[in-house]
Short mmCIF file of C-alpha atoms in Angstrom, two decimals:
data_model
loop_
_atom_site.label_atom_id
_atom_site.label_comp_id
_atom_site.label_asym_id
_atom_site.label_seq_id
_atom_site.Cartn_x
_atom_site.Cartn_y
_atom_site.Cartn_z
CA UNK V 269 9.18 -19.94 17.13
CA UNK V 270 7.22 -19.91 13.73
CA UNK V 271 7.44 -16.65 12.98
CA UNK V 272 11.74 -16.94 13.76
CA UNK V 273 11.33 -19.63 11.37
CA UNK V 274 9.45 -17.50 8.71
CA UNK V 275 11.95 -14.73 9.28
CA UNK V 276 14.90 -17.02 8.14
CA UNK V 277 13.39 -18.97 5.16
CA UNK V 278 13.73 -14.92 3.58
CA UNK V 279 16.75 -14.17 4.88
CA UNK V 280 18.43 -17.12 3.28
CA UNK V 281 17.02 -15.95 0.02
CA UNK V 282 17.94 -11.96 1.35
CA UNK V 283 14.35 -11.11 1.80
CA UNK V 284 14.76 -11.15 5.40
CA UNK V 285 13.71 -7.11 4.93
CA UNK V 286 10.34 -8.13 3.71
CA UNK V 287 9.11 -9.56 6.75
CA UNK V 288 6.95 -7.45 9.50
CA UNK V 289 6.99 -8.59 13.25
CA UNK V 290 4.46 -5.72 13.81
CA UNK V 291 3.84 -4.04 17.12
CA UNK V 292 -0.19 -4.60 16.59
CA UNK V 293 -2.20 -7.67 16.07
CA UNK V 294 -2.65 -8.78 12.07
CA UNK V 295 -4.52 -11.77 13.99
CA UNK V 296 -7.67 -11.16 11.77
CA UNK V 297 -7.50 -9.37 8.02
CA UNK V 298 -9.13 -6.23 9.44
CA UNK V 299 -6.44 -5.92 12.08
CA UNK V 300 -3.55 -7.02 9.95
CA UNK V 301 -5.29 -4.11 6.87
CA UNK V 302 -4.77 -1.46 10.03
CA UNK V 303 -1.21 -2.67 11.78
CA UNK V 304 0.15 -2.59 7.91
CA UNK V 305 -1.53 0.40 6.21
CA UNK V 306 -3.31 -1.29 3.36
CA UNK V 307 -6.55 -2.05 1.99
CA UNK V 308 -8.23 -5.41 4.06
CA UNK V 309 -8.19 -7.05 0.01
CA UNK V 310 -4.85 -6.93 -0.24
CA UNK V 311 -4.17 -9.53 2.73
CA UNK V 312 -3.41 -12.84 1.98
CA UNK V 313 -5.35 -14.78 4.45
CA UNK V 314 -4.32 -18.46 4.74
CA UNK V 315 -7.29 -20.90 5.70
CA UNK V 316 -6.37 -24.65 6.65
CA UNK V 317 -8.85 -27.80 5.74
CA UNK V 318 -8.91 -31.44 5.66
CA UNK V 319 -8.88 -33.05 2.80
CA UNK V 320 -9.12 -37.06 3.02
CA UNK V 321 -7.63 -36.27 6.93
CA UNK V 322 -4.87 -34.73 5.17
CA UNK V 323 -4.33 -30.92 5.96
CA UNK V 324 -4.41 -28.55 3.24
CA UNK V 325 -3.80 -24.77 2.68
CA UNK V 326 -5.55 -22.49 0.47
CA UNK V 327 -4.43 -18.47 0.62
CA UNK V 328 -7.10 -16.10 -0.49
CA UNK V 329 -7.47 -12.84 -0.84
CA UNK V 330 -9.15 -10.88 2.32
CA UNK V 331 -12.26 -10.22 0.84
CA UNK V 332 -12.82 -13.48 -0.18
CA UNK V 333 -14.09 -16.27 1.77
CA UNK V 334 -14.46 -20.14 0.66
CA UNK V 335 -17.07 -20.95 -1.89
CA UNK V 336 -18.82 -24.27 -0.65
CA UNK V 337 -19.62 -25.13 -4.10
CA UNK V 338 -16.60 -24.16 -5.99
CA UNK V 339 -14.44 -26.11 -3.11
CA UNK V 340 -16.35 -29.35 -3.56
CA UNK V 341 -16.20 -29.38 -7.40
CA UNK V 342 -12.53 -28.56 -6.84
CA UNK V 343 -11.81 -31.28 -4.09
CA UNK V 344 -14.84 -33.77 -4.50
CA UNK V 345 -15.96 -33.04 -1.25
CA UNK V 346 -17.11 -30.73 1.50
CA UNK V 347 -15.15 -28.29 3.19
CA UNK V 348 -13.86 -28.91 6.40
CA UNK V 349 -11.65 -26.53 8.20
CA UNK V 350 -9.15 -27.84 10.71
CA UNK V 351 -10.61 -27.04 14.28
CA UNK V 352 -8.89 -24.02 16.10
CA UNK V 353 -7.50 -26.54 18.43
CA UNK V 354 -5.66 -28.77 15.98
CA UNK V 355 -4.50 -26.20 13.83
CA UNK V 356 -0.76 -25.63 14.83
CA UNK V 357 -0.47 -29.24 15.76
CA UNK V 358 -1.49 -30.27 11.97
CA UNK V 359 -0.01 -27.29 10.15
CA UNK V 360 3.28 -25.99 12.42
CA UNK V 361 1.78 -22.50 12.75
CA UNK V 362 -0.63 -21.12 15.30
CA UNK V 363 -4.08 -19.60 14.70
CA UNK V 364 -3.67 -16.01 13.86
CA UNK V 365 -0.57 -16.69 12.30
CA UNK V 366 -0.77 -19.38 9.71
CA UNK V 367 0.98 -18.69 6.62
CA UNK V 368 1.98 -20.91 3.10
CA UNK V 369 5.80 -20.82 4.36
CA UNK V 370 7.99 -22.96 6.69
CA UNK V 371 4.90 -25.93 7.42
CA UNK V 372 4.72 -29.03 8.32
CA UNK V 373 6.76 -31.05 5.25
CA UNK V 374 4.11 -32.96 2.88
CA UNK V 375 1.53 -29.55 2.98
CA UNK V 376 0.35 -28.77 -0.49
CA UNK V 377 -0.21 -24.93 -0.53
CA UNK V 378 -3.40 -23.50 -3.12
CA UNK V 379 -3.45 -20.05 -4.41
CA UNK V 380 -7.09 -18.91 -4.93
CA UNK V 381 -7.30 -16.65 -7.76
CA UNK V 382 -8.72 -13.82 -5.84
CA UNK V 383 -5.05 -12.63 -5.22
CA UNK V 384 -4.08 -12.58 -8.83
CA UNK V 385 -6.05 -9.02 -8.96
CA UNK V 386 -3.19 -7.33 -6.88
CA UNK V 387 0.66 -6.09 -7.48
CA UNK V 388 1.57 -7.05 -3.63
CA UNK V 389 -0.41 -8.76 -1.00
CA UNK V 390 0.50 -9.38 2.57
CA UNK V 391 0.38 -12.82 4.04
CA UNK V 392 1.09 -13.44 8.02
CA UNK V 393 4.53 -14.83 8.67
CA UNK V 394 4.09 -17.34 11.82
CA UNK V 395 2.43 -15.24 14.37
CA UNK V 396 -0.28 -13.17 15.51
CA UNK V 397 1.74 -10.03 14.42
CA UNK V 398 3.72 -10.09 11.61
CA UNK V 399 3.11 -9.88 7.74
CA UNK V 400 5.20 -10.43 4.66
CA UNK V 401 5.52 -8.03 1.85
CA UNK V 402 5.62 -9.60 -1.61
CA UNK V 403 4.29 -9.51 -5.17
CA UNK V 404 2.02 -12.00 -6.38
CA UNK V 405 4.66 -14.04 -8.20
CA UNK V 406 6.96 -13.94 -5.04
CA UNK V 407 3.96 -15.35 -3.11
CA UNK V 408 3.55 -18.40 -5.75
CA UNK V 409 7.88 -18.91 -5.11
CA UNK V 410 7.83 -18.88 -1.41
CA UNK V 411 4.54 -20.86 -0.67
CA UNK V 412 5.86 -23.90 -3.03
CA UNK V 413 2.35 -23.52 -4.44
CA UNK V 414 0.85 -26.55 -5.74
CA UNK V 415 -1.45 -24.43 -8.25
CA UNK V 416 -3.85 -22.09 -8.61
CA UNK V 417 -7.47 -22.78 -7.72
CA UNK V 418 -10.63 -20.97 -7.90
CA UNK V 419 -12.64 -21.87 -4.72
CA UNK V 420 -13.27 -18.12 -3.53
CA UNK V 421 -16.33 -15.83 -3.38
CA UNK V 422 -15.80 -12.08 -3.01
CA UNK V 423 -17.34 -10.34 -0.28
CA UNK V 424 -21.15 -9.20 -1.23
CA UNK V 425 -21.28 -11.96 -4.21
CA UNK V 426 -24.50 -14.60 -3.84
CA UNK V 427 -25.83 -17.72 -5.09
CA UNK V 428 -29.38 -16.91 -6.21
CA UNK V 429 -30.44 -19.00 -3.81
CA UNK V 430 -28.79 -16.84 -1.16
CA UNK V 431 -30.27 -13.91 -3.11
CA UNK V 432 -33.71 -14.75 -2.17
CA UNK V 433 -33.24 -15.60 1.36
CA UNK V 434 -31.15 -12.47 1.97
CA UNK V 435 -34.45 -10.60 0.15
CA UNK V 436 -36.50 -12.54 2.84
CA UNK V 437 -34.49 -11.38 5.30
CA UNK V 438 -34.14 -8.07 4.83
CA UNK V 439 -38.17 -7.80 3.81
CA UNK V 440 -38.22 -9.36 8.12
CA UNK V 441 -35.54 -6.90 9.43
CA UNK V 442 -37.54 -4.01 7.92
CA UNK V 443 -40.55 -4.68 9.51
CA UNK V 444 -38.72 -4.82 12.75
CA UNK V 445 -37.35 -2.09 12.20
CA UNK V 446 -40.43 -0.34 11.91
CA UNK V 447 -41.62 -1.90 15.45
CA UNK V 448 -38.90 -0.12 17.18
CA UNK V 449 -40.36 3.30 17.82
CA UNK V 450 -39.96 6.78 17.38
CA UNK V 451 -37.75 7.11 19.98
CA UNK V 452 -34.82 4.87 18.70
CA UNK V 453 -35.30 6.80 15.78
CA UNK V 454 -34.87 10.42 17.13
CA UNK V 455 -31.47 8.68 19.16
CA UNK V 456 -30.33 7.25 15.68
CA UNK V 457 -31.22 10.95 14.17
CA UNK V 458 -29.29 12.95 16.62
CA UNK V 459 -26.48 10.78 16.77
CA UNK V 460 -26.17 11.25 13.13
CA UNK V 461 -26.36 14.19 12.53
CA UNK V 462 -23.51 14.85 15.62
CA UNK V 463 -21.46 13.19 13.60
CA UNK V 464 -22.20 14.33 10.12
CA UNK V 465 -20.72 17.70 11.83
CA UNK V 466 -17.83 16.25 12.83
CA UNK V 467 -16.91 14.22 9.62
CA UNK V 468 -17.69 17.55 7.87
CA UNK V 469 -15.42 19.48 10.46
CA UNK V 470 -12.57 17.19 9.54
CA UNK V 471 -13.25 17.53 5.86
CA UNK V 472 -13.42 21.15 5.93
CA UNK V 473 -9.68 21.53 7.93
CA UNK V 474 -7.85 18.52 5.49
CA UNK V 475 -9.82 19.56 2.30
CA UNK V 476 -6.82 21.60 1.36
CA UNK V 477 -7.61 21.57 -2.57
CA UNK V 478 -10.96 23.07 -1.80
CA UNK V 479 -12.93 20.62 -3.87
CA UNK V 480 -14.96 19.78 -0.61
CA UNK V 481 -13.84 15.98 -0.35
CA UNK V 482 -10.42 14.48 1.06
CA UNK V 483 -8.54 12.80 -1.75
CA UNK V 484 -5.05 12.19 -2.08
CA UNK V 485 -4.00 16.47 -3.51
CA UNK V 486 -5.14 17.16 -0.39
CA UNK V 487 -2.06 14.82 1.24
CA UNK V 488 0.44 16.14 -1.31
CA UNK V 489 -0.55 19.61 -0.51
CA UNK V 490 -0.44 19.16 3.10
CA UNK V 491 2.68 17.51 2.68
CA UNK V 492 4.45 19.88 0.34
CA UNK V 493 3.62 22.72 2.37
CA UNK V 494 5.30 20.92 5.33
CA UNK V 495 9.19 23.13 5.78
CA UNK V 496 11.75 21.02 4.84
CA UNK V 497 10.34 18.50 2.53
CA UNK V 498 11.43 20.07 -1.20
CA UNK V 499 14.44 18.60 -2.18
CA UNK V 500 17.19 20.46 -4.03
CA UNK V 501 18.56 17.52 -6.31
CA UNK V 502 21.84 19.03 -7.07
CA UNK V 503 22.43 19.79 -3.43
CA UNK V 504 21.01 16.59 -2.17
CA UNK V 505 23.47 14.32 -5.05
CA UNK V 506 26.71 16.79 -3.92
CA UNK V 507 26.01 15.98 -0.11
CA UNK V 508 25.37 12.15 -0.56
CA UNK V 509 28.00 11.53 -2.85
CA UNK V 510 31.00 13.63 -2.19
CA UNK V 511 33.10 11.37 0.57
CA UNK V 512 33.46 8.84 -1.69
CA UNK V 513 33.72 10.70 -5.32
CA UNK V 514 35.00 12.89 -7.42
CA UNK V 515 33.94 15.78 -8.05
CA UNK V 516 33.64 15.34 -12.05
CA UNK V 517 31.71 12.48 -11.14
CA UNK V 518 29.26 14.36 -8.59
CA UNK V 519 28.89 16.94 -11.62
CA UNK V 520 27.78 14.65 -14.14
CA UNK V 521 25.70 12.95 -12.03
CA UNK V 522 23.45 15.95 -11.55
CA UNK V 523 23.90 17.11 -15.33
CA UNK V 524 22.75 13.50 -16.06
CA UNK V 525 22.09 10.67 -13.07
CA UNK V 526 23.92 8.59 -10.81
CA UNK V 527 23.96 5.61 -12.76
CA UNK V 528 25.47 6.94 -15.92
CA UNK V 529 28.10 9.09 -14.00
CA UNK V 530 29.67 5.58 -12.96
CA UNK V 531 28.38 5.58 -9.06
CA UNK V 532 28.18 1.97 -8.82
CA UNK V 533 24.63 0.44 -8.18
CA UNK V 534 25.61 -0.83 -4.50
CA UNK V 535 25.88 2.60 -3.41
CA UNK V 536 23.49 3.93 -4.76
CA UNK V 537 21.23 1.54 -3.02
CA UNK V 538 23.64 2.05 0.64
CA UNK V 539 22.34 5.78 -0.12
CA UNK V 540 19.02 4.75 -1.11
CA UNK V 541 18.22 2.29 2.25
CA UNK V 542 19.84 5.40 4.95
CA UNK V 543 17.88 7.89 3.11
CA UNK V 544 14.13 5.52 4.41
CA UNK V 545 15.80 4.93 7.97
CA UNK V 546 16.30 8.37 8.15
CA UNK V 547 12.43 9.50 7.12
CA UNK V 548 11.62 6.14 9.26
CA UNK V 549 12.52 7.88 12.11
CA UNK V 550 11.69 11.08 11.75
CA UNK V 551 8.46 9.25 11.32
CA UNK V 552 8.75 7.91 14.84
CA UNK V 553 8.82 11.17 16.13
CA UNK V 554 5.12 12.42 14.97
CA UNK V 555 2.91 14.09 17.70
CA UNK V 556 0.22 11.61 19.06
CA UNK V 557 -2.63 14.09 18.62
CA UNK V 558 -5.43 11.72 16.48
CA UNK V 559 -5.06 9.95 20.10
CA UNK V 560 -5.98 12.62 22.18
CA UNK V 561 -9.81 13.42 23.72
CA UNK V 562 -11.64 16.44 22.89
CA UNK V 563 -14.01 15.84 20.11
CA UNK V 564 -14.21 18.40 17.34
CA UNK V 565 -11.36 20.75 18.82
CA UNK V 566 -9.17 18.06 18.26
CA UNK V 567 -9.88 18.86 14.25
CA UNK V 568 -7.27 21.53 14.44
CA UNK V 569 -4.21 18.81 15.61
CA UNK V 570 -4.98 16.45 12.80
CA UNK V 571 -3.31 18.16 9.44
CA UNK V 572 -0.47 18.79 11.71
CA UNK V 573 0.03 15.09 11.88
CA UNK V 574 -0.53 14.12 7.90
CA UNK V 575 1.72 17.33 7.18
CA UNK V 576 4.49 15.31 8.77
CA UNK V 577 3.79 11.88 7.45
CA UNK V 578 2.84 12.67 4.20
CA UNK V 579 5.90 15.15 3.89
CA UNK V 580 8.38 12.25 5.33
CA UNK V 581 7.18 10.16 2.38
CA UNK V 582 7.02 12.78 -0.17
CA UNK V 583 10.57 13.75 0.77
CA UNK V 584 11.70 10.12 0.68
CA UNK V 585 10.07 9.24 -2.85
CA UNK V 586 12.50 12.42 -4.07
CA UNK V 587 15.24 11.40 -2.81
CA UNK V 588 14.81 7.64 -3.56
CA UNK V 589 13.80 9.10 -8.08
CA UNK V 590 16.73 11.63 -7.85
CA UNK V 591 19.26 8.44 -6.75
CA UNK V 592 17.86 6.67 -9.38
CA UNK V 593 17.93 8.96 -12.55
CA UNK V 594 14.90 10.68 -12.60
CA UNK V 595 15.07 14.70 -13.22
CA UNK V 596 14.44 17.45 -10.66
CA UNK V 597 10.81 17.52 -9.92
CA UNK V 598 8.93 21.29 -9.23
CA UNK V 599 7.86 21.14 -5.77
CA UNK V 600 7.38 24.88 -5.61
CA UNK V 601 3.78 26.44 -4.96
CA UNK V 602 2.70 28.80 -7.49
CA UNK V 603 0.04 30.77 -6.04
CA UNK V 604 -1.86 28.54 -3.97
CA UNK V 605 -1.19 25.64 -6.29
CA UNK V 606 1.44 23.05 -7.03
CA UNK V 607 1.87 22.15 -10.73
CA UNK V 608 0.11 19.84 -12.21
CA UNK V 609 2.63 17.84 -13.46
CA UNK V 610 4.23 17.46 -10.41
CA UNK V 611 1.06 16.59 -8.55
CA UNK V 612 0.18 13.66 -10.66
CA UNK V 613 4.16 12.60 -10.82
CA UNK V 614 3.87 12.12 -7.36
CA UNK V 615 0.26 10.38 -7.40
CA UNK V 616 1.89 8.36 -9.26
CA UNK V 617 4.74 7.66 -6.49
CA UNK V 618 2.91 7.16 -4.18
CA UNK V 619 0.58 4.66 -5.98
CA UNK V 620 3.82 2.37 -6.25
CA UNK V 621 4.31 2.66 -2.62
CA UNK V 622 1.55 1.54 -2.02
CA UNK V 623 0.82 -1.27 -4.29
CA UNK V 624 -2.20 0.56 -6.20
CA UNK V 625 -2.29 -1.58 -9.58
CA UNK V 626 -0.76 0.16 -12.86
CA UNK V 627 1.39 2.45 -10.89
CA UNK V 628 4.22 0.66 -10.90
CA UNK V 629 4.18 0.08 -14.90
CA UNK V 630 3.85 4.02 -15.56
CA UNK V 631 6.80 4.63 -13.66
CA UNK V 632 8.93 2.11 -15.11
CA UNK V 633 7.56 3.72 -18.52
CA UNK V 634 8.00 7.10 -17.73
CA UNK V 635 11.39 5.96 -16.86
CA UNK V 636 12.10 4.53 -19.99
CA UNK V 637 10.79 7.61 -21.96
CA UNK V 638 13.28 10.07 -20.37
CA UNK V 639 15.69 7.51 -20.79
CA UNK V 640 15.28 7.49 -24.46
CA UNK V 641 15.22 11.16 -24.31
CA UNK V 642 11.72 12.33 -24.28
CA UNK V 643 11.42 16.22 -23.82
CA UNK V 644 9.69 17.59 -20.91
CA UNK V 645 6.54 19.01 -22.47
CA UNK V 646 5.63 15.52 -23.71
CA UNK V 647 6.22 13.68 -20.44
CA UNK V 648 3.87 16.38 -18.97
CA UNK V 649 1.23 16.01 -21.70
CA UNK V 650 1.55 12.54 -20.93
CA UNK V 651 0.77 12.92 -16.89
CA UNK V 652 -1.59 15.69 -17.31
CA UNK V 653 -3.86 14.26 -20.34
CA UNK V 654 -2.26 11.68 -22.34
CA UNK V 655 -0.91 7.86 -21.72
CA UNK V 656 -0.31 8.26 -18.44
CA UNK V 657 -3.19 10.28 -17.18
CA UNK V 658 -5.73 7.30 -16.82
CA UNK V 659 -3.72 5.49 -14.21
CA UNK V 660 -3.32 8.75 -12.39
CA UNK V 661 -6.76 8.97 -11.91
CA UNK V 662 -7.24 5.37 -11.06
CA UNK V 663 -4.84 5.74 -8.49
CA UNK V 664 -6.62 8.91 -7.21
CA UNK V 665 -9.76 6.83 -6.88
CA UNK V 666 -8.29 4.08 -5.09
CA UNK V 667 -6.62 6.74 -2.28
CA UNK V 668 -9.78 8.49 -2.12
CA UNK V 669 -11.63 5.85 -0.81
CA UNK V 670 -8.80 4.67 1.43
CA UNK V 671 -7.49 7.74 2.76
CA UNK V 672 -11.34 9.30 3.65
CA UNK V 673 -11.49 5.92 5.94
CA UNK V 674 -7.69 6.43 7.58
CA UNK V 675 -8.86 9.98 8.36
CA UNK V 676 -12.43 9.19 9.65
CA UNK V 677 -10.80 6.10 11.36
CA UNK V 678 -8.56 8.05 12.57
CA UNK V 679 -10.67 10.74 13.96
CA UNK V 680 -13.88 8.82 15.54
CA UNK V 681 -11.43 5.73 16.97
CA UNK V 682 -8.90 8.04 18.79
CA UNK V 683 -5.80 6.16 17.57
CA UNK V 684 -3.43 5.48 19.28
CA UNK V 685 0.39 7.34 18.74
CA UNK V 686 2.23 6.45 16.14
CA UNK V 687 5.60 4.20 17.65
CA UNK V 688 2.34 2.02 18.62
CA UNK V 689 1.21 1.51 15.53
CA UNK V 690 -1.53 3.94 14.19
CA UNK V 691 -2.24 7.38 12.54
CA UNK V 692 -5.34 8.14 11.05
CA UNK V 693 -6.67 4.40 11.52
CA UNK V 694 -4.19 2.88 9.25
CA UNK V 695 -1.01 4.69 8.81
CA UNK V 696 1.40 3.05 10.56
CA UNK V 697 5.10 3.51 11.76
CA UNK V 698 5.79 -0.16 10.74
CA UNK V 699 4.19 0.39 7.26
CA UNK V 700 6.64 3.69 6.39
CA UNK V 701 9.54 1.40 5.17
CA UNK V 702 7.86 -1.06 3.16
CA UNK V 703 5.58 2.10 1.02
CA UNK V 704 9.52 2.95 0.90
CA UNK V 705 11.27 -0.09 -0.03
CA UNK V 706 8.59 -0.43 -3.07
CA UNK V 707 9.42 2.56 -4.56
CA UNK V 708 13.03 1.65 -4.26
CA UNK V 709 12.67 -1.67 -5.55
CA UNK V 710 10.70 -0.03 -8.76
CA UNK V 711 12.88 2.59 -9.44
CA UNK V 712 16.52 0.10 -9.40
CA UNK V 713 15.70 -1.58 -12.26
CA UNK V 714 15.06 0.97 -15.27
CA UNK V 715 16.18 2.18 -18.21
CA UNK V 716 17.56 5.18 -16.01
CA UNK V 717 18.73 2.96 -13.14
CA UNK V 718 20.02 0.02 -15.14
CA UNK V 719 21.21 0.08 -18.67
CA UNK V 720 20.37 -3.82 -19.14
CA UNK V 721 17.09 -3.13 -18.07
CA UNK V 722 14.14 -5.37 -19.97
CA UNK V 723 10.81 -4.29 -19.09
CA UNK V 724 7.53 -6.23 -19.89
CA UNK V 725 5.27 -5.19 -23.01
CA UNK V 726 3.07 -2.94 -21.01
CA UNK V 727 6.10 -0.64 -19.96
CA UNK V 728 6.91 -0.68 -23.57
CA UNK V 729 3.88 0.23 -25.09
CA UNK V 730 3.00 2.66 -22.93
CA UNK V 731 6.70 4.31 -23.43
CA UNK V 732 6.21 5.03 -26.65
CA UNK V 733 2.91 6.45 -26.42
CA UNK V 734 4.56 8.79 -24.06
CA UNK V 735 6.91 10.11 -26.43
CA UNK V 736 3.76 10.07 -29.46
CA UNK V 737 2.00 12.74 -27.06
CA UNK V 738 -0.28 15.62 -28.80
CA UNK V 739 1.34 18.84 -26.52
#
């Protein structure tokens, strides 16, 4: 019933689309990281305590677990987490499911700064499966938050008294480790080196930039080259729009953009929300090979698989930047490479989609440069070396990481098809239409989209560098 509950608090307020009832368990932060698609930090795990017999809730990020110290300075006294047994009884929500929203009445709710490092986090909503999408600042709305606390400790941090004992420890474990034997050791040596074959038979079949690691050109590549994913704009904004407009109106909308050739916002976005059901389900029908048996012959089945994704949400973030003003973007190989431009452009996408910090700012400004009627050399000195370059590469960092752990994840864990939940360890059916809906929600309010548009500082800023470029 909590989750129900959850589910219409956000509808009332038309976020109902935000919420998740997933198909997998989010019960703990590393299930909920691989039922959503996202990075185990960016959960917002909500922990419940007595305080003076009173329950409490704090929400931290997923890395971060309670600081003993921090909470007693904070609270005058030592933690004390409600017992597993008493939780939904005291708090309305079960274990596994306990969120900030929709508790018992008289619940003050903390925010631990942990999650302030993140664009969107992704707190449960009631159950054992189900998550809500929201920014930060939509987090401190809905959880009624009291205020924002610092009681947290990230992952791998240490008192130096910790620091010593862990030194002690480790100085014991080694020495025990020594005591095993040579035979353990020739096991441990054959088993890795087994697998260091097959991580680098997966590397060499999805390395498709040829720069011997898997990073996110590799997707884009694999993606592009997919048949039917380059989108003619012009053709695309005649099919969409012709039913219900002129065609004057269809014209100017591809000699400018939607919004200024008087297609009215709401359908724009009517166009906008069939054109992610439709990848959504195209999604739904991905081969189930990363589940199959067969060890490294199953190498050859996985690019087959991230082709189709990755070209689903390639094709979707054109669509969704052509709706919403942006120019026609090159998707054409030249040789056997995609330009440059373009490549970063849609690192850049798909860092918004994703929640990968600074994306969504560049777009906005890049949005605001061609609005103001930046020429096309300096927008791509801007993605290629200039202003917006640096968050490109950030971005590129932050997929490299994640995507080499989807694919190994993937690959050694035989996951299981994708209507149940995973690809690749991680990308998930269920996660397709939120990447999508961020991108949406980014691109309907700019200086292309929305001619009242008022951007923060940072979009400002780094506007106007764009359109200062050295070509």
């Amino acid at each position: 019933m909590s989750f129900e509950l959850v589910k219409q608090y956000f509808e009332e307020d038309g976020m109902g689309e935000r919420v998740m009832d997933l198909a997998e368990s989010s019960a703990t932060v590393e299930e909920a990281a691989l039922a959503i698609g996202c990075e185990p930090c960016q959960i917002a795990k909500t922990m419940s305590f007595f305080v003076d017999d009173a329950p409490i809730l704090i929400v931290l990020a997923g890395d971060t677990k309670i600081d003993n110290k921090k909470y007693k300075a904070q609270f005058h006294q030592k933690a004390k987490m409600i017992p597993w047994d008493q939780v939904e009884e005291a708090v309305g929500h079960q274990p596994g499911g306990v969120c900030p929203f929709v508790t018992k009445p008289g619940i003050p709710v903390y925010l631990d700064e942990s999650l302030k490092r993140f664009e969107r986090v992704y707190p449960a909503a009631g159950s054992g499966h189900s998550a809500v999408d929201l920014t930060v600042e939509e987090l401190e709305k809905y959880s009624g938050c009291e205020k924002w606390i610092d009681v947290g400790k990230r992952s791998g941090e240490s008192t130096s008294q910790n620091s010593d004992t862990n030194k002690t420890i480790g100085k014991t474990l080694g020495h025990a480790v020594k005591s095993v034997g040579t035979t353990a050791a020739q096991v441990a040596d054959k088993a890795k080196t087994s697998v260091d074959k097959s991580k680098q038979s997966v590397i060499n079949v999805v390395d498709a930039n040829g720069n011997g690691e898997i990073d996110i050109e590799d997707f884009i590549i694999i993606g592009l080259k997919t048949p039917g994913v380059n989108v003619d704009r012009a053709d695309f904004l005649r099919r969409e729009f012709q039913k219900n407009y002129p065609q004057d109106v269809i014209e100017k909308a591809i000699r400018c953009n939607p919004a200024q050739a008087g297609i009215s916002a709401a359908d724009i976005d009517k166009v906008a929300d069939e054109v992610i059901q439709y990848e959504r389900n195209c999604v739904s029908g991905i081969s189930a090979a990363l589940g199959m048996t067969g060890g490294v012959a199953m190498v050859a089945t996985i690019p087959a698989d991230l082709a189709q994704y990755y070209g689903y949400m390639l094709r979707a973030a054109q669509k969704l930047m052509y709706l919403y003003g942006f120019p026609e973007i090159d998707t054409k190989e030249v040789g056997v490479k995609f330009d440059s431009e373009t490549m970063n452009l849609l690192i850049i996408c798909l860092g918004v989609m994703y929640g990968v910090q600074g994306a969504n700012t560049a777009i906005k400004a890049m949005a605001t440069a061609l609005g103001k009627g930046v020429e096309k050399k300096l927008m791509a000195a801007a993605l290629t070396k200039g202003t917006v370059y640096p968050i490109v590469r950030s971005v590129s960092k932050w997929f490299g990481v994640n995507m080499t752990k989807q694919v190994f994840a993937g690959f050694f864990k035989k996951a299981i098809p994708v209507v149940g939940g995973v690809i690749g360890g991680g990308i998930t059916y269920l996660s397709f239409k939120p990447c999508c809906d961020k991108l949406k929600e980014s691109l309907q309010d700019t200086l292309l989209s929305n001619p009242n548009h008022h951007g923060s500082k940072e979009e400002y800023v780094m506007s106007d560098d764009i359109a200062m470029q050295n070509v």
